[in-house]
PDB file of C-alpha atoms in Angstrom:
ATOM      1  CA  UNK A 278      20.597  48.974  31.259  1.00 94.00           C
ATOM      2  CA  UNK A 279      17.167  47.116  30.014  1.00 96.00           C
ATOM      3  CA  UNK A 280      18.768  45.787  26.421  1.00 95.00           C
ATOM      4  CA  UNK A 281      21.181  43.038  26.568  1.00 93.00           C
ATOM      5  CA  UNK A 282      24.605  43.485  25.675  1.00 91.00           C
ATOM      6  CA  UNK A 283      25.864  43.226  22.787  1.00 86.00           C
ATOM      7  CA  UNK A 284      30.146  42.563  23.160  1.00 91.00           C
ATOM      8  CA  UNK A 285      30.744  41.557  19.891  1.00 90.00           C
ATOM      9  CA  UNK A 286      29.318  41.177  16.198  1.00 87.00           C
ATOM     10  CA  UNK A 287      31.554  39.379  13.720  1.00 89.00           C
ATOM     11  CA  UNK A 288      31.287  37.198  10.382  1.00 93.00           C
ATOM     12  CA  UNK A 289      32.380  33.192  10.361  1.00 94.00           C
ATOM     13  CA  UNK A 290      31.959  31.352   7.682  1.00 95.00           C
ATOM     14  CA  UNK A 291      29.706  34.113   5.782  1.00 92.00           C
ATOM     15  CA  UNK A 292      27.379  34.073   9.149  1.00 89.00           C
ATOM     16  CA  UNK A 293      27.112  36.529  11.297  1.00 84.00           C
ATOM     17  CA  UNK A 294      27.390  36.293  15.120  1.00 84.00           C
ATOM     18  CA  UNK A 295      26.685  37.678  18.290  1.00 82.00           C
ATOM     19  CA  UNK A 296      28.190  37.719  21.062  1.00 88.00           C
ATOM     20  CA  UNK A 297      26.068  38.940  23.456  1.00 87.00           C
ATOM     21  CA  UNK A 298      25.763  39.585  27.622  1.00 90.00           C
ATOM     22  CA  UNK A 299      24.369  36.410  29.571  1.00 92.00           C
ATOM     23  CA  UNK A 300      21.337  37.317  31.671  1.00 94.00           C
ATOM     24  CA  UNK A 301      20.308  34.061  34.503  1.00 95.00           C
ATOM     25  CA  UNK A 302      16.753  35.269  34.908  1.00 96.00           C
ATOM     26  CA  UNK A 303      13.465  34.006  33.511  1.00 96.00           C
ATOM     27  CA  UNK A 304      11.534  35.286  30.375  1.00 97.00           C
ATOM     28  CA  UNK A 305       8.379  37.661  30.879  1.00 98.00           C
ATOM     29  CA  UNK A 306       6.583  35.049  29.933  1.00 97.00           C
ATOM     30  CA  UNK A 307       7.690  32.929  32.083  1.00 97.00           C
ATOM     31  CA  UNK A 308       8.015  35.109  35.054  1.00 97.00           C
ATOM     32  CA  UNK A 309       3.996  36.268  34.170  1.00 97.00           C
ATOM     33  CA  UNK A 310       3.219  32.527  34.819  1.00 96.00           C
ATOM     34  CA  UNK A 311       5.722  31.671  37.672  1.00 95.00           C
ATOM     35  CA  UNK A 312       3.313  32.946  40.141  1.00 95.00           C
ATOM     36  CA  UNK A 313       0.448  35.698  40.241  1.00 95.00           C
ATOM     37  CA  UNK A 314       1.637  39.169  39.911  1.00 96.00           C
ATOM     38  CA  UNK A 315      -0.132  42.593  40.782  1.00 97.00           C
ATOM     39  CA  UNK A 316      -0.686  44.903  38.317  1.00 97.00           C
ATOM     40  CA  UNK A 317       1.686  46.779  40.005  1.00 98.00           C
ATOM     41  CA  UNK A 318       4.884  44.739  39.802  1.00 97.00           C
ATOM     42  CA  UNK A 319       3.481  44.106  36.050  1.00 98.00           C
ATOM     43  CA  UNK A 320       3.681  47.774  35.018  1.00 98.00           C
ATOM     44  CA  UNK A 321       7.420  48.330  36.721  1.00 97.00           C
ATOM     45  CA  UNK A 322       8.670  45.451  34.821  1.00 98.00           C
ATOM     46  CA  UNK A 323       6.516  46.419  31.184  1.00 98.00           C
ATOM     47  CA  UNK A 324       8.728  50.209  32.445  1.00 98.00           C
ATOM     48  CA  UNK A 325      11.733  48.712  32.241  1.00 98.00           C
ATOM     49  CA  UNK A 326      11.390  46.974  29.212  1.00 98.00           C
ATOM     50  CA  UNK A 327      10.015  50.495  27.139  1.00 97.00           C
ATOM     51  CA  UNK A 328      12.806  51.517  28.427  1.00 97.00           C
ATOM     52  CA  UNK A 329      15.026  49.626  26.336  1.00 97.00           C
ATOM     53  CA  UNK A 330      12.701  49.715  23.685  1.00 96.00           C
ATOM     54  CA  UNK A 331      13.374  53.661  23.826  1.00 96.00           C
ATOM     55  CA  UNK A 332      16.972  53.001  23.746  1.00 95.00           C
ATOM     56  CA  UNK A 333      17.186  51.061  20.790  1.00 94.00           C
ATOM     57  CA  UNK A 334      14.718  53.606  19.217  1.00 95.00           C
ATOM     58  CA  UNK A 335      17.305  56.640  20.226  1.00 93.00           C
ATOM     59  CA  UNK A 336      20.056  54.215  18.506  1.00 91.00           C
ATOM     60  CA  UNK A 337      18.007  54.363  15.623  1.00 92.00           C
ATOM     61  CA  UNK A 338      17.081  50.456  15.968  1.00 92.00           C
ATOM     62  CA  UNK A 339      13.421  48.766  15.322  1.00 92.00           C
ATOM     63  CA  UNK A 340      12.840  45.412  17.252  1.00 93.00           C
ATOM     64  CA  UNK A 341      10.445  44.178  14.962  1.00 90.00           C
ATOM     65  CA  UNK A 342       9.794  41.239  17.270  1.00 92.00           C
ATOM     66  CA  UNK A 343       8.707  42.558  20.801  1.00 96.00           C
ATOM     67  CA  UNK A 344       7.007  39.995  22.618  1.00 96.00           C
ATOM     68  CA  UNK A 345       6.949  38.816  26.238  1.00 97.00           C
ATOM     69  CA  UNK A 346       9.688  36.293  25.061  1.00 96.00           C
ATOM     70  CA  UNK A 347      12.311  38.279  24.167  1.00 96.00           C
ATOM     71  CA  UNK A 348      12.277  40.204  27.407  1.00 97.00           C
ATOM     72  CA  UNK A 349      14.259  38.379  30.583  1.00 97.00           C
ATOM     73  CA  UNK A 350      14.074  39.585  33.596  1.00 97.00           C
ATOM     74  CA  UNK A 351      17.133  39.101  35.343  1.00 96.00           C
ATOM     75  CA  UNK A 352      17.917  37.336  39.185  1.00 95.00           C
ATOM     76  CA  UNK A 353      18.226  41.631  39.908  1.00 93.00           C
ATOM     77  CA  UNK A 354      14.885  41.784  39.169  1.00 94.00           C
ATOM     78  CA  UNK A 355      15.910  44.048  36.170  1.00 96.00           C
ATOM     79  CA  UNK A 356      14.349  43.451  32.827  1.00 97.00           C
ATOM     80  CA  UNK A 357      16.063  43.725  29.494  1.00 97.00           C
ATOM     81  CA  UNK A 358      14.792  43.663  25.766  1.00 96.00           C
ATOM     82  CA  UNK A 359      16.582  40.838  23.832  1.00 94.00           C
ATOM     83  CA  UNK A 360      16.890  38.949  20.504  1.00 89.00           C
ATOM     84  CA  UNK A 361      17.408  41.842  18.064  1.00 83.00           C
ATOM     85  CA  UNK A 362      17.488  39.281  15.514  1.00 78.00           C
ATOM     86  CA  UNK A 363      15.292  40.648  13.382  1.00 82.00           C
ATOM     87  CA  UNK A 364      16.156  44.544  13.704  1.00 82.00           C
ATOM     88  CA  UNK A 365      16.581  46.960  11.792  1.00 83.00           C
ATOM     89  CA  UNK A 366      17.870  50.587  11.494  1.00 86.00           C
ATOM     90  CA  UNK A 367      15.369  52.896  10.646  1.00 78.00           C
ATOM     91  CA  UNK A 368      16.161  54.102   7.328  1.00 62.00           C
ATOM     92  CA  UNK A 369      17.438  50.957   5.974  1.00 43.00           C
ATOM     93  CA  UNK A 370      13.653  49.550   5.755  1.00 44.00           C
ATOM     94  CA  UNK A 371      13.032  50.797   2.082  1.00 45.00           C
ATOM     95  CA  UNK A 372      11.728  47.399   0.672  1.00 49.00           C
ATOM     96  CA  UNK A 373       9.189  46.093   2.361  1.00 49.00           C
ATOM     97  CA  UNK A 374       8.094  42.105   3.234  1.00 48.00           C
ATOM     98  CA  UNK A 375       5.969  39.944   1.388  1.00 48.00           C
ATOM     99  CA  UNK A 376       2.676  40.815   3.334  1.00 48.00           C
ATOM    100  CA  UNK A 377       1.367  38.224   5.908  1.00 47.00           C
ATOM    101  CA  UNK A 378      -2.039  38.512   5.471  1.00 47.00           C
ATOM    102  CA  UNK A 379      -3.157  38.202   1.561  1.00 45.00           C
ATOM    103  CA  UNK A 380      -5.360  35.698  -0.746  1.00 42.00           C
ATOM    104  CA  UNK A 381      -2.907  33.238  -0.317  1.00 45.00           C
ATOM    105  CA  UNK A 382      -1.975  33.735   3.668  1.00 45.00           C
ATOM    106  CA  UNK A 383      -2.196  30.031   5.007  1.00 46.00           C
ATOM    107  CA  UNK A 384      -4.557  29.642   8.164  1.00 45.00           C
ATOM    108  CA  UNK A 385      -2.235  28.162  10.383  1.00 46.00           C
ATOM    109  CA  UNK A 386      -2.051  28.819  14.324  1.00 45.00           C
ATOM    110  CA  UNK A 387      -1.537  32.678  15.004  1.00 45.00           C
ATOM    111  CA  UNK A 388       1.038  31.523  17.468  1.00 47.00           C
ATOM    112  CA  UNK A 389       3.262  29.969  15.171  1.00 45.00           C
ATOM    113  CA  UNK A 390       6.135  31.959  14.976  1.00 45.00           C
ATOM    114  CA  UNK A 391       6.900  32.587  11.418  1.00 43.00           C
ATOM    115  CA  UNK A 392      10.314  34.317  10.213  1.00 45.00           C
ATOM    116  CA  UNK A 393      10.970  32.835   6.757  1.00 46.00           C
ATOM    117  CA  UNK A 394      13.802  34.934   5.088  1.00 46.00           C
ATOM    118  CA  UNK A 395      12.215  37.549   2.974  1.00 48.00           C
ATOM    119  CA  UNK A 396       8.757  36.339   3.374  1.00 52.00           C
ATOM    120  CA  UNK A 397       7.675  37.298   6.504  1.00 56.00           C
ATOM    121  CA  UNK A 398       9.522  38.263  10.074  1.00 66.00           C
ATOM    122  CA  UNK A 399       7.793  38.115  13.420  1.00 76.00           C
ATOM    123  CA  UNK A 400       5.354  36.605  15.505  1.00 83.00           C
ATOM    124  CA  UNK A 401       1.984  37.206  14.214  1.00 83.00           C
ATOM    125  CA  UNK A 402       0.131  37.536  17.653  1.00 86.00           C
ATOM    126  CA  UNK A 403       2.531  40.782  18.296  1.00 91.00           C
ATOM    127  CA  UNK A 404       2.750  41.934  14.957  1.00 89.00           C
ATOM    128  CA  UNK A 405       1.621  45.554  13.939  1.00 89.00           C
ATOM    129  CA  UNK A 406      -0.660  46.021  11.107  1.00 86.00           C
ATOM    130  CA  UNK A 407       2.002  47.781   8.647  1.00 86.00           C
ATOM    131  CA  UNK A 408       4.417  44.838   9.546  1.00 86.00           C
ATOM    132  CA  UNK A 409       1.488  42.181   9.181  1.00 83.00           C
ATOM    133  CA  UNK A 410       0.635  43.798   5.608  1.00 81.00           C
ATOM    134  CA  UNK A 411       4.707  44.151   4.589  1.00 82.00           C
ATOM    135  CA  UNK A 412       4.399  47.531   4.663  1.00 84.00           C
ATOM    136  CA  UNK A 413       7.288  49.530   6.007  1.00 87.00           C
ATOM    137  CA  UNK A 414       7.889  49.423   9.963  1.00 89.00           C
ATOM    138  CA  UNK A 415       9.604  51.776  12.170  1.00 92.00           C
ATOM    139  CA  UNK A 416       9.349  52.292  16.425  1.00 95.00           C
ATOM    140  CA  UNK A 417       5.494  52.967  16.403  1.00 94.00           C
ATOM    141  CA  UNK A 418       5.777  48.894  15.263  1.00 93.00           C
ATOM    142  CA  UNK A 419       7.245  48.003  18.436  1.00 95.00           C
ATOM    143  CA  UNK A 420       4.966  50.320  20.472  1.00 97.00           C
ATOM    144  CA  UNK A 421       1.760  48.373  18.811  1.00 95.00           C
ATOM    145  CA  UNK A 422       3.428  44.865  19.948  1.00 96.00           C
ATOM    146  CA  UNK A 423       4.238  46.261  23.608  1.00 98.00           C
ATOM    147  CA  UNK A 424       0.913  47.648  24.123  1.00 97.00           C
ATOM    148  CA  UNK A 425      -0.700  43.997  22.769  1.00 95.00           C
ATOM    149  CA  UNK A 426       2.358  42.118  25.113  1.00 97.00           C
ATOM    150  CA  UNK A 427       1.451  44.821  27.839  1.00 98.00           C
ATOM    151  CA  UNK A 428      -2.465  44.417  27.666  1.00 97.00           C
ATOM    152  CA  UNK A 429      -2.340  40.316  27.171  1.00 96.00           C
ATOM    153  CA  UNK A 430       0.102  40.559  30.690  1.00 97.00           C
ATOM    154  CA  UNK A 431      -2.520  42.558  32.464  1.00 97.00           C
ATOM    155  CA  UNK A 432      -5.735  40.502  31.022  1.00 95.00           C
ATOM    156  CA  UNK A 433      -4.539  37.624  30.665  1.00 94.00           C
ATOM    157  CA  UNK A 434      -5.787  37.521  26.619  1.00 93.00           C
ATOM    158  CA  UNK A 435      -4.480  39.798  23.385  1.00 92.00           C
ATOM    159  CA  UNK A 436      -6.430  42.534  22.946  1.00 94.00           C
ATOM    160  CA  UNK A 437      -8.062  40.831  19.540  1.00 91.00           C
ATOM    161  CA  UNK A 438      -9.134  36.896  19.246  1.00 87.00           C
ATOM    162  CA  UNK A 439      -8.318  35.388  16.617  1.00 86.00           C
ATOM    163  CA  UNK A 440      -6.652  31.887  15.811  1.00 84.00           C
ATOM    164  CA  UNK A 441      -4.850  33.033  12.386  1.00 83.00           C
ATOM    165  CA  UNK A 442      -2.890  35.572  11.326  1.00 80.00           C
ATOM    166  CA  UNK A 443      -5.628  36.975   9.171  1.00 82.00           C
ATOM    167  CA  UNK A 444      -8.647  36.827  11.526  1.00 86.00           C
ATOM    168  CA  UNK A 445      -6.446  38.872  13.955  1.00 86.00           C
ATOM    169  CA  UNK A 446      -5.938  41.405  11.218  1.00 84.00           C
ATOM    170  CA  UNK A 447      -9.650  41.680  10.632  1.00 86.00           C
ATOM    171  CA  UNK A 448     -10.185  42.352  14.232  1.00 89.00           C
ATOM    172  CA  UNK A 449      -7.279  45.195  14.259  1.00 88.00           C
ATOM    173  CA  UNK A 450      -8.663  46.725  11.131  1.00 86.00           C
ATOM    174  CA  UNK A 451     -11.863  46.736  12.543  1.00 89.00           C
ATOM    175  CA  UNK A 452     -10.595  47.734  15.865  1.00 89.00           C
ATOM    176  CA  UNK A 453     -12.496  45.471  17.505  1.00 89.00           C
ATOM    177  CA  UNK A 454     -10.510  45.384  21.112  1.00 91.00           C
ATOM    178  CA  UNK A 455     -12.092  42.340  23.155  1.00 87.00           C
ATOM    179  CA  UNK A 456     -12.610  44.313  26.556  1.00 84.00           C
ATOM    180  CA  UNK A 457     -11.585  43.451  29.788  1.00 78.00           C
TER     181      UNK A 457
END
């Protein structure tokens, strides 16, 4: 119940498509910004949304781009994980990206949302280190971009500043959490 449908996956034209369950609702982030919310109601929605995290992880499915965007919470109230665009199953991950942060990383905005085939997938301000390095990523990669989505939603900030992809990889390698 907290991952949106998925009624049918075919090929057209060598594409692939989705057809997938419409949810009227409002995205976390959007509903985080609508109007204030307790930590409370916060928490019960962030719930639902492991939830379906777990769910995909007991399908044998990694998100590999959890952010407060790809949840929607729906006119129910219930929230579901979406936009499994750039999944994976688990054991299919043998070859990893090209790493995001190297020598040559560019120092654009760490909100840019960057998903280049076979050069990088994700959204940098969520990203886990393994995924940020190209290094294999599995469902301990999603649970590292809830608990950033989950703290930034309670806070109000990411748990570690920086304005590029590679400053914010300094500050996770150096664990440098920026305290509430």
């Amino acid at each position: 119940p907290n991952v949106v449908a998925v009624h049918d996956v075919g090929i057209v034209d060598g594409q692939v498509y989705l057809a997938m369950e419409f949810v009227e609702g409002l995205t976390l982030t959007k509903w985080l910004t609508e109007k204030p919310r307790s930590w409370r109601e916060i928490v019960s929605v962030f719930l639902e949304a492991g939830e379906g995290l777990a769910a995909a992880h007991d399908a044998g499915v990694t998100h590999r781009d959890f952010k407060p965007d790809n949840v929607v919470i729906g006119k129910s109230g219930r929230a579901r994980v979406m936009d499994f665009g750039l999944a994976h199953a688990h054991e299919t991950n043998k070859e990893p990206a090209t790493p995001l942060v190297s020598a040559e990383t560019p120092t654009g905005s760490i909100r840019r949302r960057i998903t280049l085939p076979g050069i990088m997938l994700g959204t940098p301000a969520y990203m886990s280190p393994e995924a940020m390095y190209g290094q294999k990523t599995d469902p301990r990669s999603d649970e590292f971009s809830f608990a950033i989505a989950l703290y930034e939603a309670l806070y109000g900030y990411r748990p570690f500043e920086g304005l590029t992809a590679p400053a914010v990889a300094a500050e996770i390698q150096l664990n440098r959490v920026k305290a509430p």
